[in-house]
Coordinates of C-alpha atoms and ligand atoms in Angstrom, one line a residue:
X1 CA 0.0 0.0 0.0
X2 CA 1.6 3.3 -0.7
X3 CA 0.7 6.5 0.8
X4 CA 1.4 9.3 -1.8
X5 CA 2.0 12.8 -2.1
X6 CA -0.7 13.5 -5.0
X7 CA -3.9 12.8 -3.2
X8 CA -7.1 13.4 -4.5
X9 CA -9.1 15.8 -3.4
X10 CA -11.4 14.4 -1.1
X11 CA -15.0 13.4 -2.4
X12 CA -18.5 13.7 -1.6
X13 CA -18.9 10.4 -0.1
X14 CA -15.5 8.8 0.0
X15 CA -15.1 6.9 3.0
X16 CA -12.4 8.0 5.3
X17 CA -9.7 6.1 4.3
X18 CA -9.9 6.9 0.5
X19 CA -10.2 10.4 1.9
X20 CA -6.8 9.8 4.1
X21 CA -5.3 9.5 0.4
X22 CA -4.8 5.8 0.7
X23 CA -3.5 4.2 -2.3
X24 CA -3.3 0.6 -3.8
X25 CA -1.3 0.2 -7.0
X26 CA -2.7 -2.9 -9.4
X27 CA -0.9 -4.4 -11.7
X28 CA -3.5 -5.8 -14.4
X29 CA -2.1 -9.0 -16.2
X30 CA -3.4 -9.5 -19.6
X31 CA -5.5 -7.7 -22.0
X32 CA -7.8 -9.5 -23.6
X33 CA -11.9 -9.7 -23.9
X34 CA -12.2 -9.5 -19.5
X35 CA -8.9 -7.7 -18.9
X36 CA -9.6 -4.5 -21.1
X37 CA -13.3 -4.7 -19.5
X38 CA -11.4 -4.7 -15.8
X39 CA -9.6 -1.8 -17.2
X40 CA -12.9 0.4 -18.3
X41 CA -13.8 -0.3 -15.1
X42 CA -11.0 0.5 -12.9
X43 CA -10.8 3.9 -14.8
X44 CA -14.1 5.1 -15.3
X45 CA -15.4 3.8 -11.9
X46 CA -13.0 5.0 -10.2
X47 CA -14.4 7.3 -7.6
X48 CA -16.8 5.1 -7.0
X49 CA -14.9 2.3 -6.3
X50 CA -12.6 4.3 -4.2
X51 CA -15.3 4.8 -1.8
X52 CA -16.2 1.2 -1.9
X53 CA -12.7 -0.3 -1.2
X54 CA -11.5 2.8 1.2
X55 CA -8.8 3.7 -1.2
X56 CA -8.2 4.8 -4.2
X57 CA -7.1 1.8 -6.9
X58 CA -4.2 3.0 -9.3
X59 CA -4.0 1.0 -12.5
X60 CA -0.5 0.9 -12.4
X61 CA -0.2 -1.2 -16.0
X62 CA -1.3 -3.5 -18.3
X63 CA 0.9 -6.9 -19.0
X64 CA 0.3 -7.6 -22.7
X65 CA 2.2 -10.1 -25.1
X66 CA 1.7 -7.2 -28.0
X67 CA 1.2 -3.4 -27.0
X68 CA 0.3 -2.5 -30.4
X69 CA -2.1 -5.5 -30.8
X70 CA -6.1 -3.8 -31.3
X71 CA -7.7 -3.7 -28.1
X72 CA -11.9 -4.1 -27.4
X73 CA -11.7 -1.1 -25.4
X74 CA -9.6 2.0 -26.0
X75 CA -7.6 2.9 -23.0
X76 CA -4.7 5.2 -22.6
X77 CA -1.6 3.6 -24.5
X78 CA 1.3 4.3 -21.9
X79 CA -0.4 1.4 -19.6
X80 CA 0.3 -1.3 -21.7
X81 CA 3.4 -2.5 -20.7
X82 CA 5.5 -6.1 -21.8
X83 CA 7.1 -6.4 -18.6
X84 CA 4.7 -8.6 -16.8
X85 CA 7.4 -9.0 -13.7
X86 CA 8.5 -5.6 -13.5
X87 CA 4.2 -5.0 -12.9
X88 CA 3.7 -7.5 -10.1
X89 CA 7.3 -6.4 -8.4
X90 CA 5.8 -2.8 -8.0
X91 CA 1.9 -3.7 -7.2
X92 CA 0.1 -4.4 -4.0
X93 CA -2.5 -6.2 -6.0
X94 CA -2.3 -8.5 -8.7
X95 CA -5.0 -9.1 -10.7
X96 CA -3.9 -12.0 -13.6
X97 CA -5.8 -12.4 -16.5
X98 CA -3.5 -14.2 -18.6
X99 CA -5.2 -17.7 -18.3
X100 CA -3.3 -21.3 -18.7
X101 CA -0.6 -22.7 -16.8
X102 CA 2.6 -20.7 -17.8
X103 CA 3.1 -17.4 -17.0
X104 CA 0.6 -17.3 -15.2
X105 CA 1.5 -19.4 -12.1
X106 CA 5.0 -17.8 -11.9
X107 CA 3.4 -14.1 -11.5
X108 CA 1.2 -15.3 -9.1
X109 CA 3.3 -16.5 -7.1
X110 CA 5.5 -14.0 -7.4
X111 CA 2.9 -11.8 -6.9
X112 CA 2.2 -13.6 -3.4
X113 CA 5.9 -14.4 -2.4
X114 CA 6.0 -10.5 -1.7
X115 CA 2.8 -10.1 0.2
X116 CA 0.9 -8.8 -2.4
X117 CA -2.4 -10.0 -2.9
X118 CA -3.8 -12.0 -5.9
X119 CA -7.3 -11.7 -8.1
X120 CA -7.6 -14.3 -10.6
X121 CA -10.0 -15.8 -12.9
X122 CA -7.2 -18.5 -13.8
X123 CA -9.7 -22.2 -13.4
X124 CA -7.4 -24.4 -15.2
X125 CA -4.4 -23.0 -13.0
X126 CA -6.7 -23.6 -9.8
X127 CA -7.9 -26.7 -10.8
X128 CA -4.5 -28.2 -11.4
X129 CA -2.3 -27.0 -8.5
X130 CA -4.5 -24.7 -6.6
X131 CA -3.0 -26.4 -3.7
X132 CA 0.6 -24.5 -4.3
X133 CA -1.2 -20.9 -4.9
X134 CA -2.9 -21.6 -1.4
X135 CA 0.0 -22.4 0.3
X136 CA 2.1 -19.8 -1.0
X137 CA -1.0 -17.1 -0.1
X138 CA -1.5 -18.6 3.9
X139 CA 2.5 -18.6 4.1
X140 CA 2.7 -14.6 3.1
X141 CA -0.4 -13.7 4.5
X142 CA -1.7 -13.0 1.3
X143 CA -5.3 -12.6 0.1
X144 CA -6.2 -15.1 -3.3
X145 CA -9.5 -14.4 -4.7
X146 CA -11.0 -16.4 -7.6
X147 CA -14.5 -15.5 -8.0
X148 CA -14.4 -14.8 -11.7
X149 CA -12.9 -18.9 -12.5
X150 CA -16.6 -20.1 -12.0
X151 CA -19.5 -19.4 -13.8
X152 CA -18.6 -15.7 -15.0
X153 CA -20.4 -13.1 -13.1
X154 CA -22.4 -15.6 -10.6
X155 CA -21.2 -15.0 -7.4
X156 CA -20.9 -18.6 -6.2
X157 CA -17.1 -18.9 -4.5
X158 CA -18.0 -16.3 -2.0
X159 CA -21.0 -17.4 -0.7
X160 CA -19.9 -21.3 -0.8
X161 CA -16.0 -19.9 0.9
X162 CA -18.2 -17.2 3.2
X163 CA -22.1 -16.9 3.2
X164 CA -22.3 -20.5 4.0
X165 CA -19.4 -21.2 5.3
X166 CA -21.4 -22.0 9.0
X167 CA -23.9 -24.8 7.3
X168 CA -22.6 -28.1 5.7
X169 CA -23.4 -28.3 2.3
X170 CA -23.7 -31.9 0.3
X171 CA -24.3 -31.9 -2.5
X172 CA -23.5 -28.9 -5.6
X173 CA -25.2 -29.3 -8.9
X174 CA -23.5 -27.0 -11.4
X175 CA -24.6 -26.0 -15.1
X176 CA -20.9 -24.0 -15.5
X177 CA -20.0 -24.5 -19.2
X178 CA -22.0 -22.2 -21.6
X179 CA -21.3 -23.5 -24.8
X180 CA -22.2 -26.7 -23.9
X181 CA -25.6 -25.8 -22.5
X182 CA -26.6 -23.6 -25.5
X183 CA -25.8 -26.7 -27.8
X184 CA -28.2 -29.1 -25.6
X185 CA -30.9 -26.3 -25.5
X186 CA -30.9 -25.5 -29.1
X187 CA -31.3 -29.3 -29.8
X188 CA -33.9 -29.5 -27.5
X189 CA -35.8 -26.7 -29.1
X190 CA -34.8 -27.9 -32.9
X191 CA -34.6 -31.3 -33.2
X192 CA -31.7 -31.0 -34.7
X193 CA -27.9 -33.5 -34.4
X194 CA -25.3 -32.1 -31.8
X195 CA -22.9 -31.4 -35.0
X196 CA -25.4 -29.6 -36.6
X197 CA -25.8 -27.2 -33.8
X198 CA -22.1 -27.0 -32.9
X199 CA -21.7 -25.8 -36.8
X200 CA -24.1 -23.0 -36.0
X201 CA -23.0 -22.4 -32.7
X202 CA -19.3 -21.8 -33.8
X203 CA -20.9 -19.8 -36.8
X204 CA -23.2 -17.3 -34.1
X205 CA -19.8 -16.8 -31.9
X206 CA -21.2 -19.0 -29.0
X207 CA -18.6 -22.1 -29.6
X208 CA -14.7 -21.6 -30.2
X209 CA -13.2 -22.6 -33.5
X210 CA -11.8 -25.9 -31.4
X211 CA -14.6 -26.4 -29.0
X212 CA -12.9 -29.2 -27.1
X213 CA -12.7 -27.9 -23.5
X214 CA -16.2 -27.1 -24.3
X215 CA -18.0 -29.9 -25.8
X216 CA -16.1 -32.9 -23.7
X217 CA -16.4 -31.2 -20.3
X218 CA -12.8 -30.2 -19.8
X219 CA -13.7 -26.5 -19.0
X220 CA -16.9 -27.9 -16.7
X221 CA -14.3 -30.4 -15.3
X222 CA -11.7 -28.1 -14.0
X223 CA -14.9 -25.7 -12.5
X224 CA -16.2 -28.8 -10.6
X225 CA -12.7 -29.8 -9.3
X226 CA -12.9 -25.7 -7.6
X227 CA -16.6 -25.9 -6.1
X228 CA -16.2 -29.0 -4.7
X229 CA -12.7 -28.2 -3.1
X230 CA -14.8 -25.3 -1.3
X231 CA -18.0 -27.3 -0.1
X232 CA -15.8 -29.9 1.1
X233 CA -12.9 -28.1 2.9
X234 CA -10.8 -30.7 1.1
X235 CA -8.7 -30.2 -1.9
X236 CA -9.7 -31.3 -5.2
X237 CA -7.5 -31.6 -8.4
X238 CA -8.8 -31.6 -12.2
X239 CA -7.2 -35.2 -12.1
X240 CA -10.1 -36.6 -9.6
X241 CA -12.8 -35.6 -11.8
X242 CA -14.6 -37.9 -13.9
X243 CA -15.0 -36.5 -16.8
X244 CA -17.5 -37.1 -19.7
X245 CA -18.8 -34.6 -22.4
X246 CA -22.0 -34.3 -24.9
X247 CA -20.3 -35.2 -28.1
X248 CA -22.6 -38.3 -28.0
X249 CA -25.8 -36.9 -27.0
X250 CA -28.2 -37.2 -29.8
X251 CA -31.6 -36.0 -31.0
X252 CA -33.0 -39.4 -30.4
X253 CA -31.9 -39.1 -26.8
X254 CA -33.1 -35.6 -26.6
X255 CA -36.7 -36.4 -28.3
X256 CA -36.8 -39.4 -25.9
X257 CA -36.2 -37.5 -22.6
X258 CA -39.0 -35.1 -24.1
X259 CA -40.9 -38.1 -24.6
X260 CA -40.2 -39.0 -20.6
X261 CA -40.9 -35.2 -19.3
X262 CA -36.8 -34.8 -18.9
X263 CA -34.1 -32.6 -20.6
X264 CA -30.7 -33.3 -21.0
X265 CA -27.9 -31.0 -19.2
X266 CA -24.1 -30.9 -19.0
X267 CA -24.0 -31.1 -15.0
X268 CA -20.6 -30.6 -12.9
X269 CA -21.8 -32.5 -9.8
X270 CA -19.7 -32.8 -6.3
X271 CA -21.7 -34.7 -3.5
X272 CA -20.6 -36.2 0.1
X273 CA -21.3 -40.1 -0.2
X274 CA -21.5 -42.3 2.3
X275 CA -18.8 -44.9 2.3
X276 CA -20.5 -47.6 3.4
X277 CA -22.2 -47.5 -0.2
X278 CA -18.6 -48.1 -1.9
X279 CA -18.0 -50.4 0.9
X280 CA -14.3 -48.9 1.4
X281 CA -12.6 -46.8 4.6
X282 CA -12.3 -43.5 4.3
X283 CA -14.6 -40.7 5.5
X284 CA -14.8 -37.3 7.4
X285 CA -11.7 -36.6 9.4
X286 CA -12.5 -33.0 10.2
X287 CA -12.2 -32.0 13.8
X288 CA -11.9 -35.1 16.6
X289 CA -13.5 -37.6 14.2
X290 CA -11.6 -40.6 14.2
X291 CA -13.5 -42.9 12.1
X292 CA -14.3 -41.9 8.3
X293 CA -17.2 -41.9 7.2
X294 CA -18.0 -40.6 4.0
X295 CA -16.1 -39.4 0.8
X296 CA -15.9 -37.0 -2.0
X297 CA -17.6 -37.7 -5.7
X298 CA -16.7 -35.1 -8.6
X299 CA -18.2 -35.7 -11.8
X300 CA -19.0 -34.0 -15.1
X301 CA -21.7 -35.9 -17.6
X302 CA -24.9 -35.2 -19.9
X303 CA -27.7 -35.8 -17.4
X304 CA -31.2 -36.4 -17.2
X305 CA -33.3 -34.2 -15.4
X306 CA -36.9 -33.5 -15.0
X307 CA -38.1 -30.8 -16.6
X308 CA -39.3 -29.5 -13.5
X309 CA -35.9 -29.1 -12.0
X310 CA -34.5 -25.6 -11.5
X311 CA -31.8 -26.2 -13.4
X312 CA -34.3 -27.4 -16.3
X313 CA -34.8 -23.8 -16.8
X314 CA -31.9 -22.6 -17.5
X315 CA -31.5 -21.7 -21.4
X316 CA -29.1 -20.7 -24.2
X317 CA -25.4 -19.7 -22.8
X318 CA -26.6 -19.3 -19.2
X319 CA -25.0 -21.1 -16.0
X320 CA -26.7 -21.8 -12.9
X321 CA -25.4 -23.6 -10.0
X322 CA -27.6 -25.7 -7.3
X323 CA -26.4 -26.2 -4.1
X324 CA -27.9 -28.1 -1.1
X325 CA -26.8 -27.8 2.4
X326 CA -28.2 -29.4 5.3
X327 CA -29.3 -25.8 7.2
X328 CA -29.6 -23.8 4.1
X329 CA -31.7 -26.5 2.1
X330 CA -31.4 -25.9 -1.6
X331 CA -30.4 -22.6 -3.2
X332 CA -29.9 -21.7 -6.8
X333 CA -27.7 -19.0 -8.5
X334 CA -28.0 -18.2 -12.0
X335 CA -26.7 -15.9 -14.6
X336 CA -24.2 -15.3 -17.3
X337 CA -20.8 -17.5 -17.1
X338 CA -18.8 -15.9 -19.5
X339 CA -18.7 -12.5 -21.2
X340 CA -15.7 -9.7 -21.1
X341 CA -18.2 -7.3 -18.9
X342 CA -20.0 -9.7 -16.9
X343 CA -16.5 -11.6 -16.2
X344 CA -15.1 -8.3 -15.3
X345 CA -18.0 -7.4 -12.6
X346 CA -17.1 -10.8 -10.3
X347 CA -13.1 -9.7 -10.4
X348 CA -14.1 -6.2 -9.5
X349 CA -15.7 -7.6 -6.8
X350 CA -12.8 -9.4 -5.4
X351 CA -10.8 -6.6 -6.1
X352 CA -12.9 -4.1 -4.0
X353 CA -13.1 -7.1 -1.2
X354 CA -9.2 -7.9 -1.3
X355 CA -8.8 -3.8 -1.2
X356 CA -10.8 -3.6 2.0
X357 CA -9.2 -6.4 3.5
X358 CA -5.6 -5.0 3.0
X359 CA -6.5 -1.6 4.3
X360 CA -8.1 -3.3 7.1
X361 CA -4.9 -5.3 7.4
X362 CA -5.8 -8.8 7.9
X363 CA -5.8 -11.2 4.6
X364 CA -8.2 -13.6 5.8
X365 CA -8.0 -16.8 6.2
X366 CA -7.4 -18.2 2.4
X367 CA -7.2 -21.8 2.3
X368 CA -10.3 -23.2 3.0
X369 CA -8.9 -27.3 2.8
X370 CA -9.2 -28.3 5.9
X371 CA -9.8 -31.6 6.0
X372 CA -8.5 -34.6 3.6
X373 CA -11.9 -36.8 2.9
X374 CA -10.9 -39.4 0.4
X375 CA -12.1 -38.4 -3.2
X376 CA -14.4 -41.8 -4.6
X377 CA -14.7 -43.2 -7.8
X378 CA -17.8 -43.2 -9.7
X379 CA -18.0 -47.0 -8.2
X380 CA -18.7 -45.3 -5.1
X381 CA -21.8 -43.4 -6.7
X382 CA -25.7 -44.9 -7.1
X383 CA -27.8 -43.0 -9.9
X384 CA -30.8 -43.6 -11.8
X385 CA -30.1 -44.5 -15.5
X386 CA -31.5 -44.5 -18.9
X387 CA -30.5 -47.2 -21.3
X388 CA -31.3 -47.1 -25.3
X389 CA -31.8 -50.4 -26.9
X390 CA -32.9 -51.2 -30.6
X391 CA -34.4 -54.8 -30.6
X392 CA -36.2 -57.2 -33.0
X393 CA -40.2 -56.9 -32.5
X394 CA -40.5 -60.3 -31.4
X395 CA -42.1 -62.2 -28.4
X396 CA -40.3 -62.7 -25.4
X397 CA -37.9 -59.8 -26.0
X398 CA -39.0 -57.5 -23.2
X399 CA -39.1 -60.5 -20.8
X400 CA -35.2 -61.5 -22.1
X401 CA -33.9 -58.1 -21.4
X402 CA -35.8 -57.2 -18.4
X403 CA -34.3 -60.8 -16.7
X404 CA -31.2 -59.4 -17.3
X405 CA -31.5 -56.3 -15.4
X406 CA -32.9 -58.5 -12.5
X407 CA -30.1 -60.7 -12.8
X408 CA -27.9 -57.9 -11.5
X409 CA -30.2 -56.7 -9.2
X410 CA -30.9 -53.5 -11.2
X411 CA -34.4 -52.1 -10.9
X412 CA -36.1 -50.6 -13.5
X413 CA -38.4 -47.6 -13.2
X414 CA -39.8 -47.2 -16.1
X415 CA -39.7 -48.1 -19.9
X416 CA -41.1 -47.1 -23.3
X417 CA -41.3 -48.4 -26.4
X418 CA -41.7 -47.0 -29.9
X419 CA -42.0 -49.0 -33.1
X420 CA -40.3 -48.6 -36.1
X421 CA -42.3 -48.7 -39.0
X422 CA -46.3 -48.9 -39.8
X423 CA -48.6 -50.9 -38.0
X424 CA -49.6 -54.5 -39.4
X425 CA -52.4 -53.7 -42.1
X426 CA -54.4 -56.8 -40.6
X427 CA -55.2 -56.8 -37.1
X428 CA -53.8 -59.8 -35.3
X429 CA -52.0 -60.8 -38.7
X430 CA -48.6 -60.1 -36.3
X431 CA -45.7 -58.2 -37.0
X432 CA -43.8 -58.2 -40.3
X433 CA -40.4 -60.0 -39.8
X434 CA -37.4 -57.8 -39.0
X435 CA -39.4 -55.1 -37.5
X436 CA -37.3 -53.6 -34.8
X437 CA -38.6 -51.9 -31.5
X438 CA -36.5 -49.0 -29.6
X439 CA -36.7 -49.3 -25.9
X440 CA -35.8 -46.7 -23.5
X441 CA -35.4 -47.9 -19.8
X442 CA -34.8 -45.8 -16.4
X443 CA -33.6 -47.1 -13.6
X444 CA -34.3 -46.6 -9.8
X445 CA -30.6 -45.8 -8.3
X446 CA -27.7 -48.1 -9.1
X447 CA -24.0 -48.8 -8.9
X448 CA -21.7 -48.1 -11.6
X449 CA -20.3 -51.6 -11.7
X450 CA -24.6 -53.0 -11.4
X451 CA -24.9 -50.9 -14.5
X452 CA -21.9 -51.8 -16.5
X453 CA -22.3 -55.3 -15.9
X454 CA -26.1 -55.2 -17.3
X455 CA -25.1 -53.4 -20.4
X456 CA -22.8 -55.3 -21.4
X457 CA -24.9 -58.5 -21.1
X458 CA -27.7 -57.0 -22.6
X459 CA -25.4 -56.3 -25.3
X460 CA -24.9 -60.3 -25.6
X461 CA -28.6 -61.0 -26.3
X462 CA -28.7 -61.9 -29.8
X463 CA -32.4 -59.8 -29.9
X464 CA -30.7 -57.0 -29.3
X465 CA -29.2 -54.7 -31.9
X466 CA -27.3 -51.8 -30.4
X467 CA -27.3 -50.0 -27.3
X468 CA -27.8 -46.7 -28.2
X469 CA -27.5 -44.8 -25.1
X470 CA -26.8 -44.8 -21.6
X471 CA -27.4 -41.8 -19.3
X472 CA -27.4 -41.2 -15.8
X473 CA -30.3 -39.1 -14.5
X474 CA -31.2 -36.8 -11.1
X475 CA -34.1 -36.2 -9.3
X476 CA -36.3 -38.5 -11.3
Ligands
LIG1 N1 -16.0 -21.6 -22.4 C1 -16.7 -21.4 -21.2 C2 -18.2 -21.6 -21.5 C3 -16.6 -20.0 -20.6 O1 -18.6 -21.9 -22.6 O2 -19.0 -21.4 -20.5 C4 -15.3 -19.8 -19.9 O3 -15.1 -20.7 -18.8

């Protein structure tokens, strides 16, 4: 914090500090689409924001790759600056932009080596060795804020990290990946293939030109891996999430789970499991609790979900993310996960909170992992299902795949069936030969290994023709 001769002149309604002619220098790392919005902000809010934080917030520079590279937003051109060190060496906060691994985690920690505090929207950096950044921040007594790395603008970190921080929550249900969730709502409204929609996606702006973070779940993944390292106390890495994406979601699926009252969602999903269900030892080790007792699950997959479910509701690019706690019951928070403005409005509220904390001279406590609950496998996990099967249209066909699900003690909930083809012209004259059936079953809640086992033996039956799908479903 630096205390400096050319104070401003004091403001109707600055606070007393900002009026004392307190200062904090930031040093803006990168840019791009959020960083020149953080920019806009930091100058044209300014006053404001000075009277928000308690001191006034000096953009001391800009870290850019290119200086002369067009920008989104004009701002002055003396900020942009290639020397990203030479930035964070003279700042007392570091907000970092850049994304990915490298430079990005040797700033930071730069950043926090020397006591200066850190504002990121880095996910992939936090999902992959968030553990390092933490460590670094509680050794320097450093503040690291991250709300901006989930879901865009939706404040979710603070309230999981603060507002509920006295409840126990169990169970986090996350829609964080907007490409992905325009894709599945456009083929629920059109009809149409998941390729075909990715094509216009990419071609309306709302998928990248590679869209494989996107469309298998990476990006959703590495969110997952951050929420659930909060409502667990216990660190999560990208590496402990199961990860699947919707590259083989189809319209048949989507027209079937019409059919069934259901939608089909990409959902990040962290939950507390019991261990006896896997089983295995393990369990909660917080506080004087000797004997474990439950675990962590992490997963990212296309879901079922009635159509009735909050999270049901949520169209287009939007993100929402569903938490349930056992004081708080269930809460929702929804808006936009991406965007360079709305992006920018969750790091400018770290910023302002990170400000207030240094002027008020205490960091915080940071790391929030206080407890090591063992992270389960999907093995670990029951869930409802929905397995697609084409068949012949013969007798007995039901009855030989419905013995199989008993045979592994799988329960089934429901099932449809749709015919291909015209009815027979004659009544009673039978069906014509080679007629095939689809069949859509849903399970009541079973084991990843129950499941396996079934499909693959249903797979065996010499009625059957192809599974076409199998998808795990909530709340139905
Ligand atoms: N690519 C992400 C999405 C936004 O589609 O939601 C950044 O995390």
């Amino acid at each position: 914090m630096t205390e400096t001769s050319e104070a401003p002149q004091p403001q109707a309604g600055l606070e007393p500090g900002a009026e004392a002619g307190r200062v904090l220098k930031v040093a803006l790392l990168g840019g791009g689409t959020v960083g020149s919005q953080v920019a806009r902000i930091l100058l044209d809010d300014a006053e404001a924001l000075a009277a928000r934080a308690g001191a006034r917030l000096e953009l001391v520079g800009i870290a850019v790759r290119n200086v002369d590279a067009p920008r989104d937003v004009e701002l002055p051109r003396g900020l942009y600056t290639t020397d990203a060190e030479g930035l964070v060496d003279s700042a007392d906060l570091v907000i970092e932009l850049m994304g990915g691994m490298e430079p990005a985690r040797t700033h930071i920690l730069a950043a926090l080596r020397r006591g200066a505090s850190v504002v990121t929207g880095n996910k992939a950096l936090l999902a992959q060795d968030g553990a390092t950044l933490f460590d670094e921040a509680d050794a320097n007594g450093a503040e690291l804020n991250f709300e901006a790395a989930v879901a865009g603008a939706i404040p979710i970190i603070r309230p999981i990290r603060e507002s509920l921080s006295g409840d126990r929550i169990t169970r986090v249900l996350g829609i964080v990946n907007g490409t992905t969730n325009f894709i599945l709502d456009a083929m629920d409204t059109t009809g149409a293939q998941f390729a075909d929609v990715l094509a216009e996606a990419q071609r309306l702006g709302y998928a990248e030109a590679d869209p494989t973070a996107d469309v298998e779940g990476l990006d959703a993944a590495a969110k997952a891996a951050i929420l659930a390292s909060l409502a667990f106390h216990t660190r999560v890495s990208l590496d402990d999430v199961r990860c699947e994406g919707i590259t083989k979601v189809s319209a048949a699926d989507i027209a079937a789970a019409q059919d069934a009252g259901l939608t089909i969602k990409l959902l990040a999903i962290a939950e507390l499991v019991p261990l006896e269900a896997a089983g295995g030892p393990g369990g909660d080790l917080d506080g004087a609790a000797a004997v474990p007792r439950e675990g962590v699950s992490v997963r990212v997959h296309p879901t079922l979900l009635p159509r009735t479910h909050p999270l049901a509701a949520v169209r287009g690019a939007y993100n929402a993310v569903f938490i349930e706690a056992e004081n708080a019951g269930s809460l929702m928070f929804y808006g936009a996960g991406a965007g360079g403005a709305p992006t920018a409005s969750a790091i400018m509220g770290d910023v302002v909170t990170t400000a207030r904390r240094l002027l008020a001279g205490s960091p915080g406590r940071t790391g929030t992992a206080t407890r090591t609950l063992p992270l389960v496998g999907p093995e670990a996990v029951t869930t409802s299902y929905s397995i697609g099967l084409e068949v012949a249209d013969q007798p007995g066909v039901l009855a030989r795949v419905a013995a199989v699900f008993a045979e592994h003690g799988v329960s089934i909930e429901t099932m449809r069936q749709r015919i291909d083809g015209a009815e027979p012209a004659v009544e009673g004259a039978g069906r014509p030969e080679g007629r095939r059936a689809e069949l859509r079953f849903v399970t009541h809640r079973a084991s990843e290994a129950a499941l396996a086992a079934t499909v693959a033996d249903i797979k065996n039956l010499d009625v059957v023709e192809s599974v076409t799908s199998v998808l795990r479903a909530e709340g139905v």
